[in-house]
mmCIF file of C-alpha atoms in Angstrom:
data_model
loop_
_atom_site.group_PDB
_atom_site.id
_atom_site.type_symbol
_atom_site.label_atom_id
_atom_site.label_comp_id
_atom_site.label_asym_id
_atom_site.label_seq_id
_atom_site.Cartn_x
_atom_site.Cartn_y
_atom_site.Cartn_z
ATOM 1 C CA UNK A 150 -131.876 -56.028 -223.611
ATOM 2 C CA UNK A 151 -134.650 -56.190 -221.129
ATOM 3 C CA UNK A 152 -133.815 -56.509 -217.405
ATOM 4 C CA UNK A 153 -135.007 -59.236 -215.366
ATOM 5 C CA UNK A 154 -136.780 -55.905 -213.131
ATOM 6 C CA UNK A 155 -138.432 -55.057 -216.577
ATOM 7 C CA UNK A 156 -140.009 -58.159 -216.964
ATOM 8 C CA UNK A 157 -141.523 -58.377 -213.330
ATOM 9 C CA UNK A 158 -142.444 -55.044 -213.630
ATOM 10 C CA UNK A 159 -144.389 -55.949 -216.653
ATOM 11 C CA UNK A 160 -145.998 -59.043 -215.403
ATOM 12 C CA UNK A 161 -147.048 -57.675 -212.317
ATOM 13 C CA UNK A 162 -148.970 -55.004 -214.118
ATOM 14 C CA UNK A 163 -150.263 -57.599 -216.688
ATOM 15 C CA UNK A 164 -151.461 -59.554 -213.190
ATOM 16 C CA UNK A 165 -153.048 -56.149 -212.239
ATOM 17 C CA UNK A 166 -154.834 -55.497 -215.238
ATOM 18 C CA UNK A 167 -156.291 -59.345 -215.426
ATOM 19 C CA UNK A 168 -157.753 -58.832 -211.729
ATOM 20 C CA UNK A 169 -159.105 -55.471 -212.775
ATOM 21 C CA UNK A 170 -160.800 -57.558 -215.602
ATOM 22 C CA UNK A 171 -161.931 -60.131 -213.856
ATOM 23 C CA UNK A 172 -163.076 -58.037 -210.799
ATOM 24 C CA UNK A 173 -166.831 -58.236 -210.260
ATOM 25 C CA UNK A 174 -168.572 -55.547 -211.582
ATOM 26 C CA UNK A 175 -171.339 -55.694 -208.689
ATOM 27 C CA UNK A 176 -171.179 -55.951 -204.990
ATOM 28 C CA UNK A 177 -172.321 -59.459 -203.642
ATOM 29 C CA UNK A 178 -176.001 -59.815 -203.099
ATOM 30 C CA UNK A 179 -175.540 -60.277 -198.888
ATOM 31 C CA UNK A 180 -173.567 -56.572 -199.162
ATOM 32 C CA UNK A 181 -176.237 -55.223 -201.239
ATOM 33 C CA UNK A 182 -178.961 -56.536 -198.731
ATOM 34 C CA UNK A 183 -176.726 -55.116 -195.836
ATOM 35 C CA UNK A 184 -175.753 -51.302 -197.435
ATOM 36 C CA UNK A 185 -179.797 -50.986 -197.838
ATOM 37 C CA UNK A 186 -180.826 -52.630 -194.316
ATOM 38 C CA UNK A 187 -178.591 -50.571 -192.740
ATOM 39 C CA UNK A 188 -179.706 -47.137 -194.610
ATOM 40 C CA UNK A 189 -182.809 -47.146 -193.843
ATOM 41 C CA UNK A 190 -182.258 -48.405 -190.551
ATOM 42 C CA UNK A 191 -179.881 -45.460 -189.927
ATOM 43 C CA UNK A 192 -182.318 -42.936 -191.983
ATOM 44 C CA UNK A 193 -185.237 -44.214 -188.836
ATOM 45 C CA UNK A 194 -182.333 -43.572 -186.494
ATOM 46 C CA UNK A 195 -181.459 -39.994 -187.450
ATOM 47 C CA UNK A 196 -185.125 -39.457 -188.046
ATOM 48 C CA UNK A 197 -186.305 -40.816 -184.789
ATOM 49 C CA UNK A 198 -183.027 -39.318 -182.357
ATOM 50 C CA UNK A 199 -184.373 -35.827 -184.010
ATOM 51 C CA UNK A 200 -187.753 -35.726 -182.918
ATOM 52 C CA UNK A 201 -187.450 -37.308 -179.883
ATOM 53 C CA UNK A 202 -185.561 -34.723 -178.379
ATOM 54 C CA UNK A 203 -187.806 -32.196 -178.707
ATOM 55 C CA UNK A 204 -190.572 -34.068 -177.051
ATOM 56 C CA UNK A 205 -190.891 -32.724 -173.230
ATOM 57 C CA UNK A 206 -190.024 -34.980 -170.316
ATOM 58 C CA UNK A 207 -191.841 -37.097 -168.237
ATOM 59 C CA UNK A 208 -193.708 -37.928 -171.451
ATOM 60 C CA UNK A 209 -194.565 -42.055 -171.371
ATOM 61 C CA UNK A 210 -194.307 -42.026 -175.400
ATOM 62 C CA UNK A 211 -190.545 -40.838 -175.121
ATOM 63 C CA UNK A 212 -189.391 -43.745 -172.950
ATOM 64 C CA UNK A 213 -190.766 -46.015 -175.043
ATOM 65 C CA UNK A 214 -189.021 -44.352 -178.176
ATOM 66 C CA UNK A 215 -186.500 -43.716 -176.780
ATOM 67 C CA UNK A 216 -186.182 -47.441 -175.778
ATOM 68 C CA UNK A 217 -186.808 -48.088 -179.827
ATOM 69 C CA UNK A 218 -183.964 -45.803 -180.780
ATOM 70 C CA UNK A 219 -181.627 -47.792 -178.309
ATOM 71 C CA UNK A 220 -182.996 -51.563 -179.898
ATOM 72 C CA UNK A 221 -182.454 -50.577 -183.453
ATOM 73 C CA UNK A 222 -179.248 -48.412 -183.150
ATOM 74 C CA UNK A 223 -177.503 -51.402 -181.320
ATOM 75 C CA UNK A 224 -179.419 -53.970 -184.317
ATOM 76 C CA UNK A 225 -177.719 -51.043 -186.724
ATOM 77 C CA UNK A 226 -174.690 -51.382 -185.328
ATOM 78 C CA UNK A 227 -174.383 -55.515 -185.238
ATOM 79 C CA UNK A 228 -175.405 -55.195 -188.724
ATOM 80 C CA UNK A 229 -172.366 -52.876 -189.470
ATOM 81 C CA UNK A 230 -169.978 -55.182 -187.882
ATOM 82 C CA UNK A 231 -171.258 -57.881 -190.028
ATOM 83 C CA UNK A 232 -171.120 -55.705 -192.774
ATOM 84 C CA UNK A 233 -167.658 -54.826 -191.992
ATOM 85 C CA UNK A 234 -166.682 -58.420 -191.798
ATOM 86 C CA UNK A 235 -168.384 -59.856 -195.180
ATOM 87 C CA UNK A 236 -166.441 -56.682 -196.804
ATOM 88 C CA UNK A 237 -162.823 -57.981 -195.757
ATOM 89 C CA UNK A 238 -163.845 -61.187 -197.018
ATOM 90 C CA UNK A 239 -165.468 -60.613 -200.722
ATOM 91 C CA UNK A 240 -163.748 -57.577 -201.007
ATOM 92 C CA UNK A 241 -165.806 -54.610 -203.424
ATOM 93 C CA UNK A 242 -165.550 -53.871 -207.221
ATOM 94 C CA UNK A 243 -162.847 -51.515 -208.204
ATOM 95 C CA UNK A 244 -164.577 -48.095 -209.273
ATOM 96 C CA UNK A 245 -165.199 -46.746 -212.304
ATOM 97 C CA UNK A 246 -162.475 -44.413 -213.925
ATOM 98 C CA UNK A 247 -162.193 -40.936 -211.705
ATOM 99 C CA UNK A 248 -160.261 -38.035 -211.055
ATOM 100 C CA UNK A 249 -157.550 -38.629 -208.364
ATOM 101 C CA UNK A 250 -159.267 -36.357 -205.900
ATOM 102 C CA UNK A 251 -162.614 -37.707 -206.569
ATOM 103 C CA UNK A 252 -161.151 -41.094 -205.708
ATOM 104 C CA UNK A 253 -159.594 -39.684 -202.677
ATOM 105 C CA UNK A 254 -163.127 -38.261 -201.327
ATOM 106 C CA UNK A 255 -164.960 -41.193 -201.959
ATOM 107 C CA UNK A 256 -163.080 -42.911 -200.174
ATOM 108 C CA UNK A 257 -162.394 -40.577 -197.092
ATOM 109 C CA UNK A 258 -166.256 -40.286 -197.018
ATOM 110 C CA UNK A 259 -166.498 -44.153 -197.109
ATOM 111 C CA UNK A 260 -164.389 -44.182 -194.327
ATOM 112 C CA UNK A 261 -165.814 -41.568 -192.079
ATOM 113 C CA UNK A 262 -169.571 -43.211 -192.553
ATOM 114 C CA UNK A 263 -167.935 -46.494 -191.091
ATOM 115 C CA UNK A 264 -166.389 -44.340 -188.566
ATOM 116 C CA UNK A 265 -169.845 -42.833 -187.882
ATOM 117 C CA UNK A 266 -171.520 -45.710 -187.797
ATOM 118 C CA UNK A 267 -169.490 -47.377 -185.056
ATOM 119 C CA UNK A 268 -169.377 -44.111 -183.456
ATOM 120 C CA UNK A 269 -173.194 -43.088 -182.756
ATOM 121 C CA UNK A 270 -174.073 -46.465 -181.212
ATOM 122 C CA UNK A 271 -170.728 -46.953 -178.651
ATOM 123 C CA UNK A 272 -171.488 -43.163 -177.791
ATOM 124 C CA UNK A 273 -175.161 -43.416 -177.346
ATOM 125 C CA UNK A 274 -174.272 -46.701 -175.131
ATOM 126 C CA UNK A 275 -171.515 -45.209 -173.115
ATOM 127 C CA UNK A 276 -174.610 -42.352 -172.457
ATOM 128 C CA UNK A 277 -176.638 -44.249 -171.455
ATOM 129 C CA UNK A 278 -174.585 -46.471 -168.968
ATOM 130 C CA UNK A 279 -174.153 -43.266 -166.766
ATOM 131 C CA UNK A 280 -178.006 -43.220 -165.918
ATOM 132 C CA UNK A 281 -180.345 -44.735 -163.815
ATOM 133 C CA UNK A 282 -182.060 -46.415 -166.349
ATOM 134 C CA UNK A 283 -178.935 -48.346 -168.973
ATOM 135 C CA UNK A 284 -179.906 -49.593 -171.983
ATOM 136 C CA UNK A 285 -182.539 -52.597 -172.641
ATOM 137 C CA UNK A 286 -181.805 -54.576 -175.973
ATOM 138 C CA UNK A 287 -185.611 -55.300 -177.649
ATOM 139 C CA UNK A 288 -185.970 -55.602 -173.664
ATOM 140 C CA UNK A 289 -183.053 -57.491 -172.433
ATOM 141 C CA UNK A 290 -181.530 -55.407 -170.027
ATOM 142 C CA UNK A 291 -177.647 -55.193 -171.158
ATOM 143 C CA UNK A 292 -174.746 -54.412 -168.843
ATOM 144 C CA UNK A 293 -174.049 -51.086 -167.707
ATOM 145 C CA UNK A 294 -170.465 -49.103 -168.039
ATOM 146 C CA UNK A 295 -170.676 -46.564 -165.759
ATOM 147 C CA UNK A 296 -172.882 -45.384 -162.733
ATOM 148 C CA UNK A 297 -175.725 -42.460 -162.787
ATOM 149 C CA UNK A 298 -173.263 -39.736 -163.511
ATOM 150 C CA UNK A 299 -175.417 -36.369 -165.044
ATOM 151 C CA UNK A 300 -171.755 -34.741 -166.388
ATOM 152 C CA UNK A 301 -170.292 -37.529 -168.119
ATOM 153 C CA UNK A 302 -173.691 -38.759 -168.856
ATOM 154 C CA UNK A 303 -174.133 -35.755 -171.232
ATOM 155 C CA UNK A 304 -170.687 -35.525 -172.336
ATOM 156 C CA UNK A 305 -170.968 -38.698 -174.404
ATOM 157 C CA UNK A 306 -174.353 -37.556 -175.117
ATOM 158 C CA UNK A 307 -172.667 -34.716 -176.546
ATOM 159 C CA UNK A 308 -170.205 -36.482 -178.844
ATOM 160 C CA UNK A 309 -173.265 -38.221 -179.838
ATOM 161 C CA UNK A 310 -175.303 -35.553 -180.780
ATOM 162 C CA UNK A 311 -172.054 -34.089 -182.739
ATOM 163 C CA UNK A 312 -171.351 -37.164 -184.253
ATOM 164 C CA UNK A 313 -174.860 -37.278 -185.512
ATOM 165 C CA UNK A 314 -174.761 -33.627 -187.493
ATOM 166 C CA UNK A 315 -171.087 -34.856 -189.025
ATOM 167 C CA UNK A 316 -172.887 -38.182 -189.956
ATOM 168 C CA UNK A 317 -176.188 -36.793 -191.405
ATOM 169 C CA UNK A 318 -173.651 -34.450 -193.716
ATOM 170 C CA UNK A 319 -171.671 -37.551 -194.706
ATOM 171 C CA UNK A 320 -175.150 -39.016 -195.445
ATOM 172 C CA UNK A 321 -175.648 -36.379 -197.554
ATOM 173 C CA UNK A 322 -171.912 -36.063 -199.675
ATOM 174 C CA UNK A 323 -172.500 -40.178 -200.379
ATOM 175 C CA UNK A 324 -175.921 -39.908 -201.622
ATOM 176 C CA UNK A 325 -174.764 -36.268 -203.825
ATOM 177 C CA UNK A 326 -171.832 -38.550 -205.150
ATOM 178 C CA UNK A 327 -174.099 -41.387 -206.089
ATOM 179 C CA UNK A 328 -176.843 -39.442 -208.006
ATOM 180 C CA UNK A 329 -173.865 -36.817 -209.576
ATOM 181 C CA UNK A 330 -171.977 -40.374 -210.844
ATOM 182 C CA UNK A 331 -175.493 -41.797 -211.847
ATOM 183 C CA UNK A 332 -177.151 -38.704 -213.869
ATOM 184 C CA UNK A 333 -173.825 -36.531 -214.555
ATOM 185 C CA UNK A 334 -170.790 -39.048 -215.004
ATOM 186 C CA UNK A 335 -173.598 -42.203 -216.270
ATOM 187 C CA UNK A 336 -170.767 -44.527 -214.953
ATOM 188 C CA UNK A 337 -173.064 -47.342 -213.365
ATOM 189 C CA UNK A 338 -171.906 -46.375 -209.727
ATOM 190 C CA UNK A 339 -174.659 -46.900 -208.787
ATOM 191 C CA UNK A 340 -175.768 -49.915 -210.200
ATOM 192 C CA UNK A 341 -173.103 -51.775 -208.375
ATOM 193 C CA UNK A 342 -175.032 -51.626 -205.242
ATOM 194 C CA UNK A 343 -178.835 -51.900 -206.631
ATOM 195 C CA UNK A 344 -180.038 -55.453 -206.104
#
């Protein structure tokens, strides 16, 4: 005799398994247009942040990208929050059959990039509210946090620089996942997220 438990049990998984049918197979086309906006947004970012530092001070050209670097990593990081937001609405497609601990990094990556990507702009702000100068949005002066402060200045100039390295090597496990599902596994990873 089957127990009433039983036959929940069995049409919850039945409801499961319909979903997991039914489940797009693709992200939706605004995600799509978002993941690659804000790659190669953040790929300028990391790009620019490294060679500017090297440039000497007093140098006119710095300011200026400097002031670039501030624009589009605040742009970047509204982008993100939409991003975030259209996410928890559509939801994403389940992935394609994996290993339990391959499941588990992909997803502890996923959620370290988000992490990164909220992190470098707040920290880069917060750096840049302890100066003389603040930050300037495409020119709009925004508000500053703090007050021209050289030690806490470069402590969150610090984290920033720290979060960068962590987030460049997260860059570089997502995109080694991606091609290693796409040319190793042939699972259409990939495809999910190619317009």
């Amino acid at each position: 005799m089957i127990e009433g438990t039983d036959i929940m049990n069995a049409t919850r998984s039945t409801d499961v398994a319909r979903r997991e049918r039914e489940a797009p197979t693709r992200y939706p086309m605004s995600l799509i247009v978002l993941h690659w906006l804000i790659a190669f947004g953040i790929i300028a970012m990391l790009a620019i942040g490294l060679y500017m530092v090297g440039l000497p001070r007093g140098l006119p050209f710095k300011a200026t990208l400097i002031n670039f670097h501030k624009s589009l990593g605040l742009t970047i990081f509204l982008l993100v929050l939409i991003r975030i937001g259209v996410l928890m609405v559509s939801g994403r497609p389940p992935l394609p059959p994996m290993r339990a601990w391959q499941r588990a990094a992909a997803s502890a990556t996923q959620v370290l990039l988000y992490v990164s990507m909220i992190a470098m702009p707040v920290t880069g702000y917060l750096g840049s509210s302890f100066n003389t100068y603040g930050t300037r949005f495409w020119g709009l002066l925004l508000p500053k946090w703090g007050w021209d402060d050289k030690p806490i200045r470069e402590f969150w100039f610090g984290i920033h620089e720290i979060a960068a390295w962590i987030f460049i090597v997260l860059i570089a496990l997502h995109v080694a996942g991606a091609i290693k599902h796409q040319l190793i596994d042939r699972d259409g990873l990939l495809r999910r997220m190619l317009p």
